């Protein structure tokens, strides 16, 4: 079966012959020779988009998909796209100064994106782009591009806030450490059950993406224990990417978790998820009778 594209269209792994020969004829007329193409690693990728009677031929300037930052060599079972992890961090309201913790880190995407963002690492710094292999990317353009990359390198700060990331899966932790090495990141990864999470300072941010579906062991009982651990994080904000309503239900059972924003809907691939945001007051605030925001699904 051929793959389906983002909008359900048919994706072919070889161009239809008449498109291929038109491109080849055009190039032979322009440069006097038939282009030789390595089908597994072409210098220039073309996309043909057909909708009704209209066909559009695109030249791909990006190369690998743009959500790929280039540092992630290894992934766990259910990795987040780097861009979704970055969006989650923006939604969390984290100020890039306090400690950040991901207690179910998998291959480390949230923690690494946090570190790169906090140290002003430009998102494309570890990757190459398709246009770099194009013939019309000439010396002038290449020099300007290399100057820009060098300027981005100069902006990177060596020191960032403390970022801690843990998981129970030692294979995922090895992948996360490898990814940290290629991102030149000092995030600290360690083995720990999320239910043993405890505050390490007076404030900070927990940002995480708990397991769900087939990967979840323990069901609702696990989420309740996780929620209890989160509720003990005095002075912290808690941001959770929830792939199942069970997570929201479990968190709603903890009085100490004060909802700060209405849940925000996002898609993790095809899975509809909700970004849930809470704050745990510190001890002196906890006595304050401010009512939490009303709960319930938006
Ligand atoms: C959805 S994945 C997280 C993926 C991660 N955000 C990434 O980009 O790779 C959920 C993670 O929770 C971990 N996990 C499951 N039960 C756990 C527990 N009791 N304590 C800590 N981590 C747990 C799994 O090993 C898995 O890596």
Coordinates of C-alpha atoms and ligand atoms in Angstrom, one line a residue:
X1 CA 0.0 0.0 0.0
X2 CA 1.4 3.4 -0.8
X3 CA 1.8 5.9 2.1
X4 CA -0.8 8.6 2.7
X5 CA 0.3 12.2 2.8
X6 CA -0.7 14.7 5.5
X7 CA -4.0 15.5 3.8
X8 CA -4.7 11.9 2.8
X9 CA -3.2 12.0 -0.7
X10 CA -1.3 9.2 -2.2
X11 CA 2.5 9.4 -1.6
X12 CA 4.6 7.7 -4.3
X13 CA 8.3 7.0 -3.6
X14 CA 9.2 7.3 -7.3
X15 CA 8.1 10.2 -9.5
X16 CA 5.6 9.4 -12.3
X17 CA 7.6 8.8 -15.4
X18 CA 6.3 11.7 -17.5
X19 CA 7.2 14.2 -14.6
X20 CA 10.7 12.6 -14.4
X21 CA 11.3 12.8 -18.1
X22 CA 10.0 16.4 -18.3
X23 CA 12.4 17.5 -15.6
X24 CA 15.3 15.6 -17.2
X25 CA 14.5 17.1 -20.7
X26 CA 14.4 20.6 -19.2
X27 CA 17.7 20.2 -17.5
X28 CA 19.3 18.5 -20.6
X29 CA 18.2 21.5 -22.6
X30 CA 19.6 24.0 -20.0
X31 CA 22.9 22.4 -19.1
X32 CA 23.5 20.0 -22.0
X33 CA 23.7 16.8 -20.0
X34 CA 21.3 14.3 -18.4
X35 CA 21.3 14.7 -14.6
X36 CA 22.5 11.7 -12.7
X37 CA 20.3 11.2 -9.6
X38 CA 21.1 9.1 -6.5
X39 CA 17.5 8.1 -5.6
X40 CA 18.4 7.3 -2.0
X41 CA 20.3 10.5 -1.3
X42 CA 19.4 13.1 -3.9
X43 CA 21.0 16.6 -3.8
X44 CA 17.7 18.2 -4.9
X45 CA 14.3 16.8 -3.8
X46 CA 11.2 17.7 -5.8
X47 CA 7.6 17.4 -4.7
X48 CA 4.7 17.1 -7.1
X49 CA 1.4 18.1 -5.6
X50 CA -1.7 17.3 -7.6
X51 CA -5.1 18.7 -6.6
X52 CA -7.9 18.2 -9.1
X53 CA -6.7 19.6 -12.5
X54 CA -3.8 21.5 -11.0
X55 CA -0.3 20.1 -10.5
X56 CA 2.5 22.1 -8.7
X57 CA 6.1 21.1 -8.7
X58 CA 8.0 22.2 -5.6
X59 CA 11.7 22.3 -4.9
X60 CA 12.5 21.3 -1.3
X61 CA 14.8 23.8 0.4
X62 CA 14.5 22.3 3.9
X63 CA 15.8 18.7 3.5
X64 CA 14.8 16.8 6.6
X65 CA 11.5 17.9 8.2
X66 CA 11.8 21.2 10.0
X67 CA 10.8 19.9 13.4
X68 CA 14.2 18.0 13.4
X69 CA 16.8 20.1 15.2
X70 CA 19.6 17.7 14.3
X71 CA 20.8 16.8 17.9
X72 CA 18.4 13.8 18.4
X73 CA 20.2 10.7 17.3
X74 CA 18.2 8.3 19.5
X75 CA 14.6 8.2 20.4
X76 CA 12.5 6.2 23.0
X77 CA 9.2 4.6 22.4
X78 CA 7.0 7.7 22.1
X79 CA 9.2 10.7 21.5
X80 CA 7.7 14.1 21.1
X81 CA 8.6 16.2 18.1
X82 CA 11.1 18.8 19.2
X83 CA 8.8 21.6 18.1
X84 CA 5.9 20.2 20.2
X85 CA 8.2 20.0 23.2
X86 CA 9.3 23.6 22.6
X87 CA 5.6 24.7 22.3
X88 CA 4.9 23.0 25.6
X89 CA 7.7 24.9 27.3
X90 CA 6.4 28.2 25.9
X91 CA 2.8 27.4 27.1
X92 CA 4.2 26.4 30.6
X93 CA 5.2 30.0 31.3
X94 CA 8.7 28.8 32.5
X95 CA 10.9 31.9 32.8
X96 CA 14.2 30.1 31.8
X97 CA 15.7 31.0 35.1
X98 CA 14.3 28.6 37.7
X99 CA 15.0 24.8 37.9
X100 CA 13.0 22.7 35.4
X101 CA 12.2 19.0 36.0
X102 CA 10.8 16.4 33.6
X103 CA 10.1 13.3 35.7
X104 CA 9.1 11.1 32.8
X105 CA 11.7 12.3 30.3
X106 CA 11.9 9.4 27.8
X107 CA 14.6 10.4 25.3
X108 CA 14.9 13.8 26.9
X109 CA 13.2 16.0 24.3
X110 CA 11.5 18.4 26.8
X111 CA 14.5 18.8 29.0
X112 CA 16.9 19.3 26.0
X113 CA 14.6 21.8 24.3
X114 CA 14.4 23.7 27.7
X115 CA 18.2 23.8 27.9
X116 CA 18.7 24.9 24.3
X117 CA 16.1 27.6 24.7
X118 CA 17.5 28.9 28.0
X119 CA 21.0 29.1 26.5
X120 CA 19.9 30.8 23.3
X121 CA 20.8 28.0 21.0
X122 CA 19.3 28.7 17.6
X123 CA 16.9 25.9 16.6
X124 CA 18.7 24.9 13.4
X125 CA 22.3 25.1 14.7
X126 CA 22.9 21.3 14.8
X127 CA 21.4 20.5 11.4
X128 CA 22.0 21.1 7.7
X129 CA 19.3 22.2 5.2
X130 CA 18.4 20.9 1.8
X131 CA 19.3 24.2 0.0
X132 CA 23.0 23.8 1.1
X133 CA 23.4 21.1 -1.6
X134 CA 21.7 23.1 -4.4
X135 CA 23.9 24.4 -7.3
X136 CA 22.4 27.9 -7.0
X137 CA 23.5 28.1 -3.4
X138 CA 26.6 30.0 -4.6
X139 CA 29.7 31.2 -2.8
X140 CA 28.2 34.5 -1.9
X141 CA 25.1 32.9 -0.3
X142 CA 27.2 30.3 1.4
X143 CA 29.5 32.9 3.0
X144 CA 26.5 34.9 4.2
X145 CA 24.9 31.7 5.6
X146 CA 28.2 30.7 7.4
X147 CA 28.5 34.2 8.9
X148 CA 24.9 33.9 10.2
X149 CA 25.7 30.4 11.7
X150 CA 28.9 31.8 13.3
X151 CA 26.9 34.7 14.8
X152 CA 24.4 32.2 16.3
X153 CA 27.3 30.2 17.8
X154 CA 28.6 33.3 19.5
X155 CA 25.2 34.0 21.0
X156 CA 25.1 30.6 22.8
X157 CA 25.5 30.8 26.5
X158 CA 27.6 28.1 28.3
X159 CA 25.7 28.2 31.5
X160 CA 22.0 27.6 31.9
X161 CA 19.5 26.9 34.7
X162 CA 19.5 23.5 36.5
X163 CA 17.5 21.0 34.4
X164 CA 16.7 17.6 35.8
X165 CA 15.2 14.7 33.9
X166 CA 14.4 11.2 35.0
X167 CA 12.6 8.1 33.9
X168 CA 12.3 4.4 34.9
X169 CA 13.5 3.1 31.5
X170 CA 17.2 2.8 31.5
X171 CA 17.3 2.4 27.7
X172 CA 15.4 5.7 27.2
X173 CA 17.9 7.3 29.7
X174 CA 20.9 6.1 27.6
X175 CA 19.2 7.6 24.5
X176 CA 18.6 10.9 26.3
X177 CA 22.3 11.1 27.4
X178 CA 23.5 10.5 23.9
X179 CA 21.1 13.2 22.6
X180 CA 22.4 15.6 25.3
X181 CA 26.0 14.9 24.2
X182 CA 25.2 15.8 20.6
X183 CA 23.3 18.9 21.8
X184 CA 26.3 19.9 24.0
X185 CA 23.8 20.1 26.9
X186 CA 24.4 19.7 30.6
X187 CA 20.9 18.4 31.5
X188 CA 21.2 15.9 34.3
X189 CA 19.5 12.6 33.6
X190 CA 18.9 9.9 36.3
X191 CA 16.8 6.9 37.0
X192 CA 13.8 7.6 39.3
X193 CA 10.1 6.7 39.5
X194 CA 8.0 9.8 38.9
X195 CA 5.9 8.9 42.0
X196 CA 9.1 9.6 44.1
X197 CA 9.3 13.2 42.8
X198 CA 10.1 15.7 45.6
X199 CA 10.9 19.4 45.5
X200 CA 14.6 20.3 45.4
X201 CA 14.1 24.0 45.9
X202 CA 11.5 26.7 46.8
X203 CA 10.3 27.1 43.2
X204 CA 10.6 25.7 39.8
X205 CA 8.7 24.1 36.9
X206 CA 7.7 20.6 36.2
X207 CA 7.0 20.0 32.5
X208 CA 6.2 16.5 31.4
X209 CA 4.5 14.1 29.1
X210 CA 3.3 11.0 31.0
X211 CA 2.8 7.6 29.4
X212 CA -0.6 6.6 28.1
X213 CA -2.1 3.9 25.9
X214 CA -0.2 0.7 25.5
X215 CA 2.9 2.1 27.2
X216 CA 1.0 2.8 30.5
X217 CA 1.3 0.4 33.4
X218 CA -0.9 0.9 36.4
X219 CA -3.7 2.9 34.7
X220 CA -5.7 5.3 36.9
X221 CA -3.9 4.2 40.1
X222 CA -0.6 5.3 38.6
X223 CA -1.9 8.7 37.6
X224 CA -3.4 9.3 41.1
X225 CA 0.0 8.5 42.7
X226 CA 1.7 10.8 40.1
X227 CA -0.8 13.6 40.9
X228 CA -0.1 13.2 44.6
X229 CA 3.6 13.6 44.0
X230 CA 3.0 16.7 41.8
X231 CA 0.7 18.2 44.5
X232 CA 3.7 18.1 46.9
X233 CA 5.8 20.3 44.7
X234 CA 5.3 23.4 46.7
X235 CA 6.0 26.7 44.9
X236 CA 6.3 24.9 41.5
X237 CA 4.3 25.2 38.3
X238 CA 3.1 21.9 36.8
X239 CA 2.6 21.5 33.0
X240 CA 1.4 18.2 31.7
X241 CA 0.9 17.1 28.1
X242 CA -2.0 14.7 28.6
X243 CA -2.7 12.1 26.0
X244 CA -5.7 10.6 27.9
X245 CA -8.5 12.3 30.0
X246 CA -7.5 10.0 32.9
X247 CA -4.6 12.3 33.6
X248 CA -6.8 15.3 33.9
X249 CA -9.2 13.4 36.1
X250 CA -6.4 12.3 38.4
X251 CA -4.9 15.8 38.7
X252 CA -8.4 17.2 39.4
X253 CA -8.5 15.1 42.6
X254 CA -5.6 17.1 44.2
X255 CA -6.7 20.2 46.0
X256 CA -3.2 21.6 46.2
X257 CA -3.0 21.8 42.3
X258 CA -4.5 25.1 41.3
X259 CA -5.4 25.3 37.7
X260 CA -3.8 28.5 36.2
X261 CA -5.1 28.3 32.6
X262 CA -7.8 26.5 30.7
X263 CA -6.5 23.4 29.0
X264 CA -5.0 24.0 25.6
X265 CA -5.6 21.4 22.8
X266 CA -2.7 20.2 20.8
X267 CA -2.0 17.3 18.5
X268 CA 0.9 14.9 19.1
X269 CA 0.9 13.3 15.6
X270 CA -2.7 12.1 15.2
X271 CA -3.3 12.0 19.0
X272 CA -5.4 14.8 20.4
X273 CA -3.8 15.9 23.7
X274 CA -4.5 18.6 26.3
X275 CA -1.9 20.9 27.9
X276 CA -2.8 21.1 31.6
X277 CA -1.3 23.9 33.7
X278 CA -1.3 24.2 37.5
X279 CA 0.5 25.9 40.3
X280 CA 1.2 24.5 43.7
X281 CA 1.2 27.3 46.2
X282 CA 4.2 27.5 48.6
X283 CA 3.4 26.7 52.2
X284 CA 2.5 30.3 53.3
X285 CA 0.2 30.8 50.3
X286 CA -1.4 27.5 50.9
X287 CA -3.3 28.9 53.9
X288 CA -4.7 31.7 51.6
X289 CA -8.3 30.9 50.9
X290 CA -8.1 31.9 47.2
X291 CA -10.4 29.6 45.3
X292 CA -8.9 27.5 42.6
X293 CA -10.1 28.1 39.0
X294 CA -13.3 26.1 38.3
X295 CA -12.4 22.7 36.8
X296 CA -13.9 20.9 33.9
X297 CA -13.1 20.4 30.3
X298 CA -13.0 23.5 28.0
Ligands
LIG1 C1 5.3 9.5 26.5 S1 6.8 8.9 27.1 C2 7.8 10.4 27.2 C3 8.4 10.8 25.9 C4 9.4 11.9 26.0 N1 8.7 13.2 26.2 C5 10.3 12.0 24.8 O1 10.2 13.0 24.0 O2 11.0 11.0 24.5 C6 6.5 8.6 28.7 C7 7.7 8.1 29.5 O3 7.3 7.8 30.9 C8 8.1 6.8 31.4 N2 7.5 6.2 32.6 C9 6.6 5.3 32.6 N3 6.3 5.0 33.9 C10 7.1 5.8 34.7 C11 7.3 6.0 36.1 N4 6.6 5.3 37.0 N5 8.2 6.9 36.5 C12 9.0 7.6 35.6 N6 8.8 7.4 34.2 C13 7.9 6.6 33.8 C14 8.3 5.9 30.2 O4 9.5 5.1 30.4 C15 8.4 6.8 29.0 O5 9.7 7.1 28.7

